[in-house]
Amino acid sequence: AERLKAGLAKTRDALGKNLAGLFGGGQIDEALYEELETVLITADMGMDATTHLLKAVRDRVSLRGLKDATQLKSALKESLVELIAPLEAPLELGGARPFILMVAGVNGAGKTTSIGKLAKYFQSQGKSVLLAAGDTFRAAAREQLVVWGERNGVQVIAQESGDAAAVAFDAVNAAKARGVDVIIVDTAGRLPTQLHLMEEIKKVKRVVQKADADGPHEVLLVLDANNGQNALNQVKAFDDALGLTGLVLTKLDGTAKGGVIAAIAKQRPVPVRFVGVGEGIDDLRPFRAQDYVEALFE
Ligand code: GDP
C-alpha cells in the first residue's frame, strides 16, 4: 500500500491539490459541484464517469444532509470506490494446467516489463513458468528474452523464423509435454489502427485455442496509464478484437492520469488484474479498489 501511494503521487498531486481547494471549507453549492466536475475531467475520468460520480456524490450529500464542503471528500471517495470496485477481480489460476495467459499491448506500454513481473509473481507462488516469445518482429527482443529466461529460471520458447501463431502453438504443446503450470504468450506491440496486425493477434488466439480447447484462460491488455483517455480507446479496440479478460495498468508511478480507471469502469469494465508502480521486477500489485482510491487521495 505504501508503494502504491508513492506510485500514485503524481495523480494525487494533480487531483489532490485541486480537490484540497474544494474541500477546504465553505458551503456545498452549485459552484462547488461545477469545480468538482472540472477537477474530475482534468484527472482524465472522462465525461461519462464524471457525470456518474457527480450524481453519486449529490445523492450522498442529500441523503445525509451534508452542508459543509469538508464533508464532500468522503462522499467522493466512497462514490469512486463504488464505481471502480467491479474492476477488482484478482487473477486466479483455478485448475487449468497449463494456465495459458496471452498478453497484448501497444509498443512501449510496458508489456515486456510486465511479463517479467508476472513470471516472478507466479514463481513466487511456486508455479513453473514458460514464456512464448511471440514478438517475432524483433530478433533482439527475442534474444533478450532467452537470456532473461535463463537467468530467472523461466523456460522460453523462441523461433528463428515462423510467425507468432506458430510460436504460440509450439509453446502450448511444449508446456503440456513438460507439465508447466503457467504459460505466458507474448505478442508484438501493435496499435489498434494497424488492422493487419490486429488480424495477426486474433490468429494467435485462434491457434492457442487449437492447441488447447480451454485456452487462452486469460487475455491481458497491458495499458500505459499515461495514455489517459486514449487508454480507454485501446481497451475498447483490443476487447472487440480479442475478448479481453483483464488489464494491467502500468506506470502509475509516473502519471497524473490515474483517473482513467474511472472511465474504464464506466465505459468498458474489463477487470484490472494488476497495477504497475515502478520499473522494478517487484513493482506489480494486484488491483484493490479501496487501496487505489486511498492512494489517490491521501
Ligand atoms: P513494451 O514495449 O510494451 O514491451 O514496453 P517495455 O516493457 O519495454 O517498457 C517500456 C518502458 O516503460 C521501459 O523503460 C520500462 O522500464 C518502463 N515501465 C514499464 N512498466 C513500468 C511501470 O509500472 N512504471 C514505470 N515507471 N516504468 C515502467
Tab-separated table of C-alpha atoms and ligand atoms in Angstrom:
chain	number	residue	atom	x	y	z
A	1	ALA	CA	0.000	0.000	0.000
A	2	GLU	CA	2.929	2.341	0.723
A	3	ARG	CA	4.388	1.645	-2.688
A	4	LEU	CA	1.044	2.253	-4.346
A	5	LYS	CA	0.750	5.538	-2.510
A	6	ALA	CA	4.180	6.575	-3.716
A	7	GLY	CA	3.232	5.362	-7.181
A	8	LEU	CA	0.126	7.437	-7.435
A	9	ALA	CA	1.855	10.552	-6.150
A	10	LYS	CA	1.519	12.436	-9.416
A	11	THR	CA	-2.164	11.728	-9.867
A	12	ARG	CA	-2.657	12.621	-6.257
A	13	ASP	CA	-0.716	15.855	-6.638
A	14	ALA	CA	-2.794	16.926	-9.604
A	15	LEU	CA	-6.096	15.676	-8.236
A	16	GLY	CA	-5.394	16.299	-4.588
A	17	LYS	CA	-4.197	19.858	-4.986
A	18	ASN	CA	-7.279	20.722	-6.959
A	19	LEU	CA	-9.534	18.907	-4.548
A	20	ALA	CA	-7.880	20.415	-1.498
A	21	GLY	CA	-9.216	23.782	-2.608
A	22	LEU	CA	-12.696	22.346	-2.979
A	23	PHE	CA	-12.769	20.557	0.331
A	24	GLY	CA	-11.186	23.445	2.158
A	25	GLY	CA	-14.345	24.874	3.618
A	26	GLY	CA	-17.496	26.787	2.863
A	27	GLN	CA	-20.847	25.507	1.783
A	28	ILE	CA	-21.699	22.745	-0.645
A	29	ASP	CA	-23.329	24.606	-3.511
A	30	GLU	CA	-23.673	24.521	-7.302
A	31	ALA	CA	-20.420	26.406	-7.825
A	32	LEU	CA	-18.628	23.741	-5.841
A	33	TYR	CA	-20.130	20.936	-7.931
A	34	GLU	CA	-19.028	22.746	-11.064
A	35	GLU	CA	-15.475	22.981	-9.772
A	36	LEU	CA	-15.564	19.323	-8.833
A	37	GLU	CA	-16.684	18.471	-12.371
A	38	THR	CA	-13.714	20.334	-13.817
A	39	VAL	CA	-11.277	18.595	-11.471
A	40	LEU	CA	-12.574	15.140	-12.362
A	41	ILE	CA	-12.392	15.797	-16.090
A	42	THR	CA	-8.882	17.183	-15.717
A	43	ALA	CA	-7.914	13.936	-13.972
A	44	ASP	CA	-8.912	12.078	-17.159
A	45	MET	CA	-12.006	10.416	-15.809
A	46	GLY	CA	-13.958	11.312	-18.928
A	47	MET	CA	-17.428	12.772	-19.281
A	48	ASP	CA	-19.454	9.613	-18.527
A	49	ALA	CA	-17.642	8.722	-15.319
A	50	THR	CA	-17.614	12.356	-14.205
A	51	THR	CA	-21.356	12.684	-14.670
A	52	HIS	CA	-21.879	9.391	-12.873
A	53	LEU	CA	-19.653	10.432	-9.967
A	54	LEU	CA	-21.268	13.842	-9.601
A	55	LYS	CA	-24.678	12.232	-9.312
A	56	ALA	CA	-23.416	9.680	-6.790
A	57	VAL	CA	-21.863	12.458	-4.709
A	58	ARG	CA	-25.034	14.567	-4.879
A	59	ASP	CA	-27.100	11.577	-3.761
A	60	ARG	CA	-24.854	11.010	-0.764
A	61	VAL	CA	-24.908	14.683	0.125
A	62	SER	CA	-28.703	14.907	0.081
A	63	LEU	CA	-29.239	11.537	1.761
A	64	ARG	CA	-27.017	12.557	4.647
A	65	GLY	CA	-27.977	16.207	4.681
A	66	LEU	CA	-24.354	17.280	4.273
A	67	LYS	CA	-23.768	21.041	4.183
A	68	ASP	CA	-20.061	21.577	4.674
A	69	ALA	CA	-17.583	21.267	1.795
A	70	THR	CA	-15.154	19.386	4.049
A	71	GLN	CA	-17.681	16.525	4.079
A	72	LEU	CA	-17.559	16.229	0.325
A	73	LYS	CA	-14.279	14.344	0.348
A	74	SER	CA	-15.556	11.160	1.920
A	75	ALA	CA	-18.663	11.286	-0.268
A	76	LEU	CA	-16.421	11.454	-3.347
A	77	LYS	CA	-14.088	8.724	-2.132
A	78	GLU	CA	-16.982	6.391	-1.440
A	79	SER	CA	-18.536	7.137	-4.802
A	80	LEU	CA	-15.272	6.437	-6.594
A	81	VAL	CA	-14.674	3.167	-4.740
A	82	GLU	CA	-18.206	2.108	-5.628
A	83	LEU	CA	-17.605	2.930	-9.303
A	84	ILE	CA	-14.309	1.085	-9.704
A	85	ALA	CA	-14.951	-1.803	-7.302
A	86	PRO	CA	-16.364	-4.019	-10.089
A	87	LEU	CA	-12.910	-3.902	-11.721
A	88	GLU	CA	-11.431	-5.643	-8.703
A	89	ALA	CA	-11.283	-9.302	-9.664
A	90	PRO	CA	-7.908	-10.832	-8.840
A	91	LEU	CA	-6.438	-13.240	-11.356
A	92	GLU	CA	-6.971	-16.828	-10.277
A	93	LEU	CA	-5.328	-19.775	-11.934
A	94	GLY	CA	-8.038	-22.245	-10.979
A	95	GLY	CA	-7.426	-25.811	-12.033
A	96	ALA	CA	-6.094	-25.228	-15.530
A	97	ARG	CA	-2.676	-26.710	-16.228
A	98	PRO	CA	-1.088	-25.196	-18.091
A	99	PHE	CA	-2.840	-21.913	-17.399
A	100	ILE	CA	-2.458	-20.048	-20.683
A	101	LEU	CA	-2.106	-16.310	-20.445
A	102	MET	CA	-1.862	-14.212	-23.578
A	103	VAL	CA	-0.520	-10.665	-23.414
A	104	ALA	CA	-1.248	-7.807	-25.823
A	105	GLY	CA	-0.466	-4.109	-25.943
A	106	VAL	CA	0.890	-1.193	-27.921
A	107	ASN	CA	4.657	-0.650	-28.119
A	108	GLY	CA	6.106	0.939	-25.028
A	109	ALA	CA	3.105	0.177	-22.810
A	110	GLY	CA	5.295	-1.917	-20.524
A	111	LYS	CA	4.450	-5.342	-21.913
A	112	THR	CA	7.917	-6.875	-21.638
A	113	THR	CA	8.450	-5.445	-18.178
A	114	SER	CA	5.035	-6.642	-17.009
A	115	ILE	CA	5.647	-10.152	-18.355
A	116	GLY	CA	8.862	-10.304	-16.309
A	117	LYS	CA	6.983	-9.145	-13.232
A	118	LEU	CA	4.212	-11.672	-13.855
A	119	ALA	CA	6.685	-14.538	-14.277
A	120	LYS	CA	8.250	-13.601	-10.955
A	121	TYR	CA	4.814	-13.300	-9.360
A	122	PHE	CA	3.802	-16.805	-10.445
A	123	GLN	CA	7.172	-18.265	-9.471
A	124	SER	CA	6.807	-16.778	-6.015
A	125	GLN	CA	3.613	-18.842	-5.748
A	126	GLY	CA	5.614	-21.970	-6.536
A	127	LYS	CA	4.475	-22.191	-10.166
A	128	SER	CA	6.686	-23.161	-13.082
A	129	VAL	CA	6.531	-20.653	-15.922
A	130	LEU	CA	7.122	-20.945	-19.652
A	131	LEU	CA	7.267	-17.947	-21.928
A	132	ALA	CA	6.388	-17.979	-25.625
A	133	ALA	CA	8.428	-15.302	-27.390
A	134	GLY	CA	5.698	-14.283	-29.766
A	135	ASP	CA	7.250	-10.984	-30.750
A	136	THR	CA	8.610	-12.410	-33.961
A	137	PHE	CA	9.293	-8.986	-35.452
A	138	ARG	CA	12.242	-8.059	-33.280
A	139	ALA	CA	15.119	-10.568	-33.181
A	140	ALA	CA	16.882	-8.562	-30.480
A	141	ALA	CA	13.828	-8.677	-28.233
A	142	ARG	CA	13.636	-12.420	-28.689
A	143	GLU	CA	17.285	-12.961	-27.785
A	144	GLN	CA	16.925	-10.721	-24.758
A	145	LEU	CA	14.039	-12.855	-23.561
A	146	VAL	CA	16.034	-16.060	-23.885
A	147	VAL	CA	18.885	-14.621	-21.824
A	148	TRP	CA	16.477	-13.195	-19.280
A	149	GLY	CA	14.717	-16.559	-19.022
A	150	GLU	CA	17.959	-18.445	-18.400
A	151	ARG	CA	18.851	-16.052	-15.639
A	152	ASN	CA	15.461	-16.257	-13.957
A	153	GLY	CA	14.537	-19.888	-14.309
A	154	VAL	CA	11.839	-19.244	-16.871
A	155	GLN	CA	11.699	-21.532	-19.883
A	156	VAL	CA	11.495	-19.601	-23.130
A	157	ILE	CA	10.246	-20.933	-26.444
A	158	ALA	CA	11.548	-18.831	-29.302
A	159	GLN	CA	11.949	-19.477	-33.009
A	160	GLU	CA	14.315	-18.037	-35.545
A	161	SER	CA	11.616	-17.978	-38.163
A	162	GLY	CA	7.923	-18.614	-38.342
A	163	ASP	CA	5.025	-16.498	-37.286
A	164	ALA	CA	3.710	-15.613	-33.859
A	165	ALA	CA	0.857	-18.100	-34.076
A	166	ALA	CA	3.280	-20.957	-34.791
A	167	VAL	CA	5.420	-19.979	-31.800
A	168	ALA	CA	2.339	-19.914	-29.571
A	169	PHE	CA	1.151	-23.284	-30.852
A	170	ASP	CA	4.535	-24.935	-30.229
A	171	ALA	CA	4.854	-23.308	-26.829
A	172	VAL	CA	1.460	-24.523	-25.614
A	173	ASN	CA	2.330	-28.046	-26.691
A	174	ALA	CA	5.744	-27.814	-25.026
A	175	ALA	CA	4.112	-26.550	-21.831
A	176	LYS	CA	1.768	-29.530	-21.848
A	177	ALA	CA	4.550	-32.016	-22.510
A	178	ARG	CA	6.691	-30.541	-19.746
A	179	GLY	CA	3.887	-30.220	-17.202
A	180	VAL	CA	4.380	-26.470	-16.859
A	181	ASP	CA	1.923	-24.569	-14.616
A	182	VAL	CA	1.693	-21.228	-16.392
A	183	ILE	CA	2.476	-20.262	-19.964
A	184	ILE	CA	2.724	-16.609	-20.911
A	185	VAL	CA	2.289	-15.914	-24.612
A	186	ASP	CA	3.945	-12.632	-25.529
A	187	THR	CA	2.879	-10.816	-28.683
A	188	ALA	CA	4.465	-7.969	-30.611
A	189	GLY	CA	3.383	-4.451	-29.754
A	190	ARG	CA	0.744	-3.081	-32.088
A	191	LEU	CA	-1.699	-0.240	-32.474
A	192	PRO	CA	-5.421	-0.942	-32.844
A	193	THR	CA	-5.287	1.025	-36.106
A	194	GLN	CA	-2.830	-1.477	-37.635
A	195	LEU	CA	-5.542	-3.747	-38.914
A	196	HIS	CA	-3.307	-6.464	-40.368
A	197	LEU	CA	-1.568	-6.750	-37.002
A	198	MET	CA	-4.911	-6.949	-35.232
A	199	GLU	CA	-5.791	-9.825	-37.573
A	200	GLU	CA	-2.473	-11.453	-36.717
A	201	ILE	CA	-3.118	-11.349	-32.967
A	202	LYS	CA	-6.616	-12.759	-33.466
A	203	LYS	CA	-4.939	-15.627	-35.275
A	204	VAL	CA	-2.584	-16.174	-32.335
A	205	LYS	CA	-5.622	-16.559	-30.103
A	206	ARG	CA	-7.340	-18.952	-32.512
A	207	VAL	CA	-4.240	-21.103	-32.748
A	208	VAL	CA	-3.876	-21.197	-28.958
A	209	GLN	CA	-7.467	-22.450	-28.875
A	210	LYS	CA	-6.493	-25.149	-31.344
A	211	ALA	CA	-3.631	-26.278	-29.137
A	212	ASP	CA	-5.816	-26.217	-26.023
A	213	ALA	CA	-9.585	-26.140	-26.308
A	214	ASP	CA	-9.924	-24.284	-22.981
A	215	GLY	CA	-7.285	-21.691	-23.723
A	216	PRO	CA	-6.319	-18.979	-23.543
A	217	HIS	CA	-7.539	-18.741	-19.959
A	218	GLU	CA	-6.573	-15.112	-19.696
A	219	VAL	CA	-6.189	-12.421	-22.346
A	220	LEU	CA	-4.437	-9.448	-20.799
A	221	LEU	CA	-4.003	-5.985	-22.240
A	222	VAL	CA	-1.056	-4.016	-20.888
A	223	LEU	CA	-2.037	-0.374	-20.726
A	224	ASP	CA	0.070	2.703	-20.029
A	225	ALA	CA	-1.901	4.893	-17.631
A	226	ASN	CA	-0.191	7.943	-19.166
A	227	ASN	CA	-2.301	7.489	-22.258
A	228	GLY	CA	-5.226	8.960	-20.410
A	229	GLN	CA	-8.407	8.839	-22.436
A	230	ASN	CA	-6.592	7.104	-25.285
A	231	ALA	CA	-6.071	4.163	-22.947
A	232	LEU	CA	-9.828	3.715	-22.951
A	233	ASN	CA	-9.821	3.531	-26.753
A	234	GLN	CA	-7.165	0.838	-26.610
A	235	VAL	CA	-9.257	-1.176	-24.174
A	236	LYS	CA	-12.268	-0.978	-26.479
A	237	ALA	CA	-10.327	-1.910	-29.616
A	238	PHE	CA	-8.412	-4.847	-28.123
A	239	ASP	CA	-11.516	-6.055	-26.327
A	240	ASP	CA	-13.502	-6.006	-29.563
A	241	ALA	CA	-10.748	-7.927	-31.340
A	242	LEU	CA	-9.772	-10.453	-28.674
A	243	GLY	CA	-12.294	-10.504	-25.864
A	244	LEU	CA	-10.104	-9.245	-23.026
A	245	THR	CA	-10.351	-10.872	-19.620
A	246	GLY	CA	-8.055	-8.474	-17.783
A	247	LEU	CA	-5.886	-5.360	-17.785
A	248	VAL	CA	-2.501	-4.461	-16.390
A	249	LEU	CA	-2.404	-0.719	-15.800
A	250	THR	CA	1.256	0.361	-15.864
A	251	LYS	CA	3.332	3.408	-14.936
A	252	LEU	CA	1.006	4.669	-12.265
A	253	ASP	CA	4.133	5.966	-10.559
A	254	GLY	CA	4.791	8.401	-13.358
A	255	THR	CA	1.417	9.735	-14.354
A	256	ALA	CA	-1.096	12.338	-13.376
A	257	LYS	CA	-3.743	10.348	-15.222
A	258	GLY	CA	-4.649	7.574	-12.790
A	259	GLY	CA	-8.228	8.782	-13.107
A	260	VAL	CA	-8.628	6.950	-16.403
A	261	ILE	CA	-9.592	3.918	-14.360
A	262	ALA	CA	-12.945	5.599	-13.668
A	263	ALA	CA	-13.516	5.975	-17.408
A	264	ILE	CA	-12.695	2.295	-17.924
A	265	ALA	CA	-15.082	1.288	-15.140
A	266	LYS	CA	-17.892	3.296	-16.695
A	267	GLN	CA	-17.380	2.564	-20.362
A	268	ARG	CA	-15.613	-0.779	-20.735
A	269	PRO	CA	-15.354	-2.539	-17.385
A	270	VAL	CA	-12.610	-5.086	-18.030
A	271	PRO	CA	-11.128	-6.239	-14.694
A	272	VAL	CA	-7.854	-4.592	-13.699
A	273	ARG	CA	-5.825	-7.600	-12.596
A	274	PHE	CA	-2.644	-5.721	-11.708
A	275	VAL	CA	-1.201	-2.240	-11.479
A	276	GLY	CA	2.428	-1.393	-12.284
A	277	VAL	CA	4.012	1.066	-9.882
A	278	GLY	CA	7.648	1.113	-10.996
A	279	GLU	CA	10.278	-0.367	-13.288
A	280	GLY	CA	11.496	-2.983	-10.788
A	281	ILE	CA	10.626	-6.678	-11.022
A	282	ASP	CA	8.562	-6.470	-7.828
A	283	ASP	CA	6.645	-3.338	-8.788
A	284	LEU	CA	3.419	-5.099	-9.676
A	285	ARG	CA	0.394	-5.148	-7.369
A	286	PRO	CA	-2.960	-6.879	-7.548
A	287	PHE	CA	-5.552	-4.152	-8.026
A	288	ARG	CA	-7.607	-3.203	-4.969
A	289	ALA	CA	-10.244	-0.505	-5.451
A	290	GLN	CA	-10.117	0.767	-1.886
A	291	ASP	CA	-6.287	0.969	-1.835
A	292	TYR	CA	-6.307	2.698	-5.193
A	293	VAL	CA	-8.705	5.399	-4.073
A	294	GLU	CA	-6.871	5.860	-0.774
A	295	ALA	CA	-3.637	6.276	-2.715
A	296	LEU	CA	-5.272	8.903	-4.915
A	297	PHE	CA	-6.499	10.968	-2.008
A	298	GLU	CA	-4.214	10.601	0.970
B	1	GDP	P1	6.899	-2.793	-24.236
B	1	GDP	O1	7.354	-2.109	-25.485
B	1	GDP	O2	5.423	-2.717	-24.081
B	1	GDP	O3	7.423	-4.182	-24.080
B	1	GDP	O4	7.455	-1.906	-23.026
B	1	GDP	P2	8.636	-2.174	-22.003
B	1	GDP	O5	8.282	-3.266	-21.074
B	1	GDP	O6	9.911	-2.279	-22.746
B	1	GDP	O7	8.568	-0.835	-21.167
B	1	GDP	C1	8.793	0.432	-21.736
B	1	GDP	C2	9.390	1.324	-20.661
B	1	GDP	O8	8.461	1.515	-19.615
B	1	GDP	C3	10.632	0.732	-20.007
B	1	GDP	O9	11.556	1.772	-19.795
B	1	GDP	C4	10.108	0.203	-18.680
B	1	GDP	O10	11.099	0.184	-17.676
B	1	GDP	C5	9.010	1.187	-18.366
B	1	GDP	N1	7.969	0.652	-17.474
B	1	GDP	C6	7.216	-0.454	-17.630
B	1	GDP	N2	6.320	-0.579	-16.618
B	1	GDP	C7	6.530	0.473	-15.791
B	1	GDP	C8	5.914	0.933	-14.549
B	1	GDP	O11	4.973	0.347	-13.976
B	1	GDP	N3	6.428	2.083	-14.024
B	1	GDP	C9	7.456	2.762	-14.625
B	1	GDP	N4	7.881	3.884	-14.046
B	1	GDP	N5	8.007	2.377	-15.763
B	1	GDP	C10	7.570	1.253	-16.349
